[in-house]
CSV table of C-alpha atoms in Angstrom, one decimal:
chain,number,residue,atom,x,y,z
A,8,UNK,CA,96.2,86.9,56.8
A,9,UNK,CA,95.0,88.2,60.1
A,10,UNK,CA,98.1,90.2,60.7
A,11,UNK,CA,97.7,91.8,57.2
A,12,UNK,CA,94.1,92.7,58.0
A,13,UNK,CA,95.2,94.2,61.3
A,14,UNK,CA,97.9,96.2,59.5
A,15,UNK,CA,95.4,97.6,57.0
A,16,UNK,CA,92.8,98.2,59.7
A,17,UNK,CA,95.3,100.1,61.9
A,18,UNK,CA,96.4,102.3,59.0
A,19,UNK,CA,92.8,103.3,58.1
A,20,UNK,CA,92.1,104.0,61.7
A,21,UNK,CA,95.2,106.2,61.9
A,22,UNK,CA,94.6,108.0,58.6
A,23,UNK,CA,90.8,108.2,58.7
A,24,UNK,CA,90.2,107.1,55.1
A,25,UNK,CA,91.0,104.3,52.6
A,26,UNK,CA,92.7,106.6,50.2
A,27,UNK,CA,95.0,108.1,52.8
A,28,UNK,CA,95.9,104.6,54.0
A,29,UNK,CA,96.5,103.5,50.4
A,30,UNK,CA,99.0,106.3,49.9
A,31,UNK,CA,100.9,105.4,53.1
A,32,UNK,CA,100.9,101.7,52.6
A,33,UNK,CA,101.4,101.8,48.8
A,34,UNK,CA,98.6,99.3,48.5
A,35,UNK,CA,95.5,99.5,46.3
A,36,UNK,CA,92.3,100.9,47.9
A,37,UNK,CA,90.4,97.8,46.8
A,38,UNK,CA,92.9,95.4,48.6
A,39,UNK,CA,92.6,97.4,51.8
A,40,UNK,CA,88.8,97.5,51.6
A,41,UNK,CA,88.6,93.8,51.0
A,42,UNK,CA,90.7,92.9,54.1
A,43,UNK,CA,88.7,95.2,56.3
A,44,UNK,CA,85.4,93.8,55.0
A,45,UNK,CA,86.6,90.3,55.7
A,46,UNK,CA,87.6,91.3,59.2
A,47,UNK,CA,84.2,92.8,59.8
A,48,UNK,CA,82.5,89.7,58.5
A,49,UNK,CA,84.5,87.5,60.8
A,50,UNK,CA,83.7,89.7,63.8
A,51,UNK,CA,80.0,90.1,62.8
A,52,UNK,CA,80.0,93.8,63.3
A,53,UNK,CA,81.1,97.1,61.6
A,54,UNK,CA,84.5,98.5,62.6
A,55,UNK,CA,84.0,101.8,60.8
A,56,UNK,CA,81.2,104.3,60.1
A,57,UNK,CA,81.7,105.1,56.4
A,58,UNK,CA,80.8,108.5,55.0
A,59,UNK,CA,81.9,110.9,52.3
A,60,UNK,CA,84.2,112.6,54.8
A,61,UNK,CA,86.0,109.3,55.6
A,62,UNK,CA,86.1,106.4,58.0
A,63,UNK,CA,85.3,106.8,61.7
A,64,UNK,CA,85.8,104.0,64.2
A,65,UNK,CA,82.7,102.4,65.8
A,66,UNK,CA,82.7,101.3,69.4
A,67,UNK,CA,83.9,97.8,68.2
A,68,UNK,CA,86.5,99.5,66.1
A,69,UNK,CA,87.9,101.4,69.0
A,70,UNK,CA,88.1,98.1,71.0
A,71,UNK,CA,90.0,96.4,68.2
A,72,UNK,CA,92.4,99.4,67.8
A,73,UNK,CA,93.4,99.1,71.4
A,74,UNK,CA,94.1,95.4,70.9
A,75,UNK,CA,96.1,96.0,67.7
A,76,UNK,CA,98.2,98.7,69.4
A,77,UNK,CA,99.0,96.4,72.3
A,78,UNK,CA,99.8,93.4,70.0
A,79,UNK,CA,102.1,95.6,67.9
A,80,UNK,CA,104.1,96.8,70.9
A,81,UNK,CA,104.4,93.3,72.4
A,82,UNK,CA,105.4,91.8,69.1
A,83,UNK,CA,108.1,94.4,68.7
A,84,UNK,CA,109.4,93.8,72.2
A,85,UNK,CA,109.5,90.0,71.6
A,86,UNK,CA,111.5,90.5,68.3
A,87,UNK,CA,113.9,92.8,70.1
A,88,UNK,CA,114.4,90.2,72.9
A,89,UNK,CA,115.0,87.4,70.3
A,90,UNK,CA,117.5,89.4,68.4
A,91,UNK,CA,119.3,90.7,71.5
A,92,UNK,CA,118.3,94.3,70.9
A,93,UNK,CA,116.1,94.9,73.9
A,94,UNK,CA,118.8,96.8,75.8
A,95,UNK,CA,120.3,98.6,72.8
A,96,UNK,CA,120.3,102.2,71.7
A,97,UNK,CA,117.7,101.6,69.0
A,98,UNK,CA,115.0,100.9,71.6
A,99,UNK,CA,114.9,103.4,74.4
A,100,UNK,CA,112.4,103.4,77.3
A,101,UNK,CA,109.9,106.0,76.2
A,102,UNK,CA,108.6,108.1,79.1
A,103,UNK,CA,105.8,110.7,79.1
A,104,UNK,CA,105.6,112.9,82.2
A,105,UNK,CA,104.4,116.3,83.5
A,106,UNK,CA,106.8,119.1,84.5
A,107,UNK,CA,106.3,118.3,88.2
A,108,UNK,CA,108.3,115.1,87.8
A,109,UNK,CA,110.5,116.1,84.9
A,110,UNK,CA,112.8,118.5,86.7
A,111,UNK,CA,114.1,116.3,89.5
A,112,UNK,CA,112.4,112.9,89.9
A,113,UNK,CA,112.8,111.5,86.3
A,114,UNK,CA,116.4,112.7,85.6
A,115,UNK,CA,117.6,111.4,89.0
A,116,UNK,CA,115.9,108.0,88.3
A,117,UNK,CA,117.4,107.7,84.9
A,118,UNK,CA,120.9,108.4,86.1
A,119,UNK,CA,120.5,105.8,88.9
A,120,UNK,CA,119.0,103.2,86.5
A,121,UNK,CA,121.8,103.7,84.0
A,122,UNK,CA,124.4,102.9,86.7
A,123,UNK,CA,122.7,99.5,87.1
A,124,UNK,CA,122.0,99.0,83.4
A,125,UNK,CA,124.5,101.0,81.4
A,126,UNK,CA,123.0,100.0,78.0
A,127,UNK,CA,119.6,101.5,78.9
A,128,UNK,CA,118.4,104.5,76.9
A,129,UNK,CA,115.6,106.9,77.4
A,130,UNK,CA,113.3,109.1,75.3
A,131,UNK,CA,111.5,111.7,77.4
A,132,UNK,CA,108.4,113.7,76.4
A,133,UNK,CA,107.2,116.4,78.8
A,134,UNK,CA,103.7,117.6,78.5
A,135,UNK,CA,100.3,118.0,80.3
A,136,UNK,CA,98.9,115.1,82.3
A,137,UNK,CA,96.2,114.5,79.7
A,138,UNK,CA,98.8,114.3,76.9
A,139,UNK,CA,101.1,112.1,78.8
A,140,UNK,CA,98.3,109.6,79.4
A,141,UNK,CA,97.2,109.8,75.8
A,142,UNK,CA,100.7,108.9,74.6
A,143,UNK,CA,100.6,105.7,76.7
A,144,UNK,CA,97.1,104.8,75.3
A,145,UNK,CA,98.3,105.3,71.7
A,146,UNK,CA,101.6,103.5,72.2
A,147,UNK,CA,103.7,106.6,71.7
A,148,UNK,CA,105.1,106.2,75.2
A,149,UNK,CA,105.8,103.1,77.3
A,150,UNK,CA,105.3,104.6,80.7
A,151,UNK,CA,103.6,107.8,82.0
A,152,UNK,CA,104.5,109.4,85.3
A,153,UNK,CA,101.9,112.1,85.9
A,154,UNK,CA,99.7,114.0,88.3
A,155,UNK,CA,96.0,113.5,87.9
A,156,UNK,CA,92.8,114.9,89.4
A,157,UNK,CA,90.4,112.6,87.4
A,158,UNK,CA,90.4,108.9,86.4
A,159,UNK,CA,91.7,107.9,83.0
A,160,UNK,CA,90.4,105.1,80.7
A,161,UNK,CA,92.7,103.0,78.6
A,162,UNK,CA,95.6,102.8,81.0
A,163,UNK,CA,96.7,100.4,83.7
A,164,UNK,CA,97.7,102.3,86.8
A,165,UNK,CA,100.6,100.6,88.4
A,166,UNK,CA,100.9,103.0,91.3
A,167,UNK,CA,98.7,105.8,92.6
A,168,UNK,CA,99.1,107.9,95.7
A,169,UNK,CA,98.0,111.2,97.0
A,170,UNK,CA,100.1,114.2,96.0
A,171,UNK,CA,98.8,117.2,97.9
A,172,UNK,CA,100.0,120.7,97.0
A,173,UNK,CA,102.4,122.3,99.5
A,174,UNK,CA,103.1,126.0,99.9
A,175,UNK,CA,106.6,126.7,98.7
A,176,UNK,CA,108.4,129.9,99.6
A,177,UNK,CA,111.8,131.4,100.4
A,178,UNK,CA,113.5,130.4,103.7
A,179,UNK,CA,113.3,134.1,104.7
A,180,UNK,CA,109.5,134.3,104.1
A,181,UNK,CA,107.4,135.3,107.2
A,182,UNK,CA,105.5,132.0,106.9
A,183,UNK,CA,108.5,129.8,106.4
A,184,UNK,CA,108.6,128.5,110.0
A,185,UNK,CA,105.0,127.6,110.2
A,186,UNK,CA,104.1,123.9,110.6
A,187,UNK,CA,100.9,124.1,108.6
A,188,UNK,CA,99.0,126.9,106.7
A,189,UNK,CA,95.5,127.6,105.6
A,190,UNK,CA,94.9,128.9,102.1
A,191,UNK,CA,93.8,132.2,103.6
A,192,UNK,CA,97.2,132.6,105.2
A,193,UNK,CA,98.9,132.0,101.8
A,194,UNK,CA,96.6,134.4,100.0
A,195,UNK,CA,98.0,137.3,102.1
A,196,UNK,CA,101.1,137.2,99.9
A,197,UNK,CA,101.7,137.3,96.2
A,198,UNK,CA,101.0,134.0,94.4
A,199,UNK,CA,102.9,132.3,91.6
A,200,UNK,CA,101.0,129.6,89.8
A,201,UNK,CA,101.4,127.2,86.9
A,202,UNK,CA,99.1,127.6,83.8
A,203,UNK,CA,95.4,126.9,83.8
A,204,UNK,CA,95.8,123.4,82.2
A,205,UNK,CA,97.7,122.0,85.2
A,206,UNK,CA,96.5,120.0,88.1
A,207,UNK,CA,98.0,122.6,90.5
A,208,UNK,CA,95.8,125.3,89.0
A,209,UNK,CA,92.7,123.1,89.3
A,210,UNK,CA,93.4,122.4,93.0
A,211,UNK,CA,93.8,126.1,93.8
A,212,UNK,CA,90.6,127.0,91.9
A,213,UNK,CA,88.7,124.3,93.8
A,214,UNK,CA,90.0,125.5,97.1
A,215,UNK,CA,89.1,129.1,96.3
A,216,UNK,CA,85.6,128.0,95.4
A,217,UNK,CA,85.2,126.3,98.8
A,218,UNK,CA,86.5,129.3,100.7
A,219,UNK,CA,84.6,131.8,98.5
A,220,UNK,CA,87.8,133.9,98.1
A,221,UNK,CA,89.7,134.1,94.8
A,222,UNK,CA,93.0,135.9,94.8
A,223,UNK,CA,94.5,136.3,91.3
A,224,UNK,CA,98.2,135.1,91.2
A,225,UNK,CA,100.8,137.8,90.5
A,226,UNK,CA,102.6,135.5,88.0
A,227,UNK,CA,101.5,132.6,85.8
A,228,UNK,CA,103.9,130.4,83.9
A,229,UNK,CA,104.0,127.1,82.1
A,230,UNK,CA,107.6,126.7,83.3
A,231,UNK,CA,108.1,125.7,86.9
A,232,UNK,CA,111.7,127.0,86.9
A,233,UNK,CA,110.5,130.5,86.3
A,234,UNK,CA,108.2,130.3,89.3
A,235,UNK,CA,110.9,128.8,91.6
A,236,UNK,CA,113.3,131.6,90.8
A,237,UNK,CA,110.6,134.3,91.3
A,238,UNK,CA,109.6,132.9,94.6
A,239,UNK,CA,113.2,132.5,95.8
A,240,UNK,CA,113.8,136.3,95.3
A,241,UNK,CA,110.5,137.6,96.6
A,242,UNK,CA,107.8,137.1,99.2
A,243,UNK,CA,105.7,135.2,96.7
A,244,UNK,CA,104.4,131.6,97.3
A,245,UNK,CA,103.9,128.8,94.8
A,246,UNK,CA,102.2,125.5,95.1
A,247,UNK,CA,103.9,122.1,94.4
A,248,UNK,CA,103.9,118.5,95.6
A,249,UNK,CA,106.7,117.0,97.6
A,250,UNK,CA,107.5,114.8,94.6
A,251,UNK,CA,108.2,117.9,92.5
A,252,UNK,CA,110.4,119.7,95.0
A,253,UNK,CA,112.2,117.1,97.1
A,254,UNK,CA,115.9,117.4,96.4
A,255,UNK,CA,115.5,121.0,95.1
A,256,UNK,CA,114.5,122.9,98.2
A,257,UNK,CA,117.9,123.1,99.9
A,258,UNK,CA,119.7,123.9,96.7
A,259,UNK,CA,117.3,126.7,95.8
A,260,UNK,CA,116.9,128.2,99.3
A,261,UNK,CA,113.2,127.3,99.5
A,262,UNK,CA,111.0,125.5,102.0
A,263,UNK,CA,107.7,123.7,101.7
A,264,UNK,CA,104.8,123.9,104.2
A,265,UNK,CA,101.7,121.7,104.2
A,266,UNK,CA,98.3,123.3,103.5
A,267,UNK,CA,95.2,122.4,105.6
A,268,UNK,CA,92.5,122.9,103.0
A,269,UNK,CA,91.4,119.4,101.8
A,270,UNK,CA,90.8,120.7,98.2
A,271,UNK,CA,94.6,121.2,97.9
A,272,UNK,CA,95.0,117.4,98.6
A,273,UNK,CA,92.6,116.2,95.8
A,274,UNK,CA,95.3,115.0,93.4
A,275,UNK,CA,97.3,111.8,92.9
A,276,UNK,CA,100.6,110.9,91.3
A,277,UNK,CA,100.3,107.9,89.0
A,278,UNK,CA,102.6,105.5,87.1
A,279,UNK,CA,100.6,104.4,84.0
A,280,UNK,CA,101.2,101.8,81.3
A,281,UNK,CA,99.0,100.7,78.4
A,282,UNK,CA,96.0,98.7,79.6
A,283,UNK,CA,96.7,94.9,79.1
A,284,UNK,CA,100.2,95.4,77.8
A,285,UNK,CA,103.0,93.1,78.9
A,286,UNK,CA,106.1,95.3,79.3
A,287,UNK,CA,109.6,94.1,78.4
A,288,UNK,CA,111.7,93.1,81.5
A,289,UNK,CA,113.9,96.2,81.4
A,290,UNK,CA,110.8,98.5,81.5
A,291,UNK,CA,109.3,96.5,84.4
A,292,UNK,CA,112.5,97.1,86.3
A,293,UNK,CA,112.3,100.8,85.7
A,294,UNK,CA,108.7,101.0,86.7
A,295,UNK,CA,109.6,99.3,90.0
A,296,UNK,CA,112.4,101.9,90.6
A,297,UNK,CA,109.9,104.7,89.9
A,298,UNK,CA,107.4,103.4,92.4
A,299,UNK,CA,110.0,102.8,95.1
A,300,UNK,CA,111.4,106.3,94.7
A,301,UNK,CA,108.0,107.9,95.0
A,302,UNK,CA,107.2,105.9,98.1
A,303,UNK,CA,110.5,107.0,99.7
A,304,UNK,CA,109.8,110.7,98.9
A,305,UNK,CA,106.3,110.4,100.4
A,306,UNK,CA,107.8,108.9,103.6
A,307,UNK,CA,110.1,111.9,103.9
A,308,UNK,CA,107.5,114.6,103.0
A,309,UNK,CA,106.4,117.2,105.5
A,310,UNK,CA,103.2,116.2,107.2
């Protein structure tokens, strides 16, 4: 009975009303309402704020929703293990990540992991850092690999480490042989920057606020590949972490130089999973590979 109540509660929380949940579940509104009322009586608190516009979760309701999502995922993983499906095509490792790790780090890790575990499959969703984290919280992704400038609630951070922005430029650039640069040095040349929703933009904006000098980039793009090609063929400079560009610099004719300004260091790379969730064994192995690879990249990064 509790699992049925949880099922009805989850659907109402997702749909926002009893009638919408009824249509999805093909169950009478009265039956759904009865189960939720019984659940609220057992807990001694309201799970929804009811209004003519629908059903909105209370604080207690949000707490229960997190629990139900976690239970659903762990139950599914247990059933998969019991039936021998945990490593099969039907159940991939669902990753959510930002562009900075999607171009090199994640594809390389997947290829290496599949050599060790040939039956492993992946489902990759590339988005903003905020969306990647949200997908883990809602259970739409198993693991998020993302850059972050602010703490996130609802996730368990398995690994977190500084990911400062480096100045990336062509090997023939006048600043290419410098050991370290100040933002003022970089601003003497055209800039290429990711869009305003990214952590890289936020770092640059913060650093400019501290120096009191804003230089508008010559090119904005939500695709890193565009910026890399533009910088390669010009004297422009872009900003990226060592995690984003390691393995790509030599092949693309680019170099990365550290930046002195501390504001350009105020970012971390994180490996996130749902808070309180127990991951299946295969996913745990992949999480371990991700962490080890990031640590290795950071050891090799320019200082």
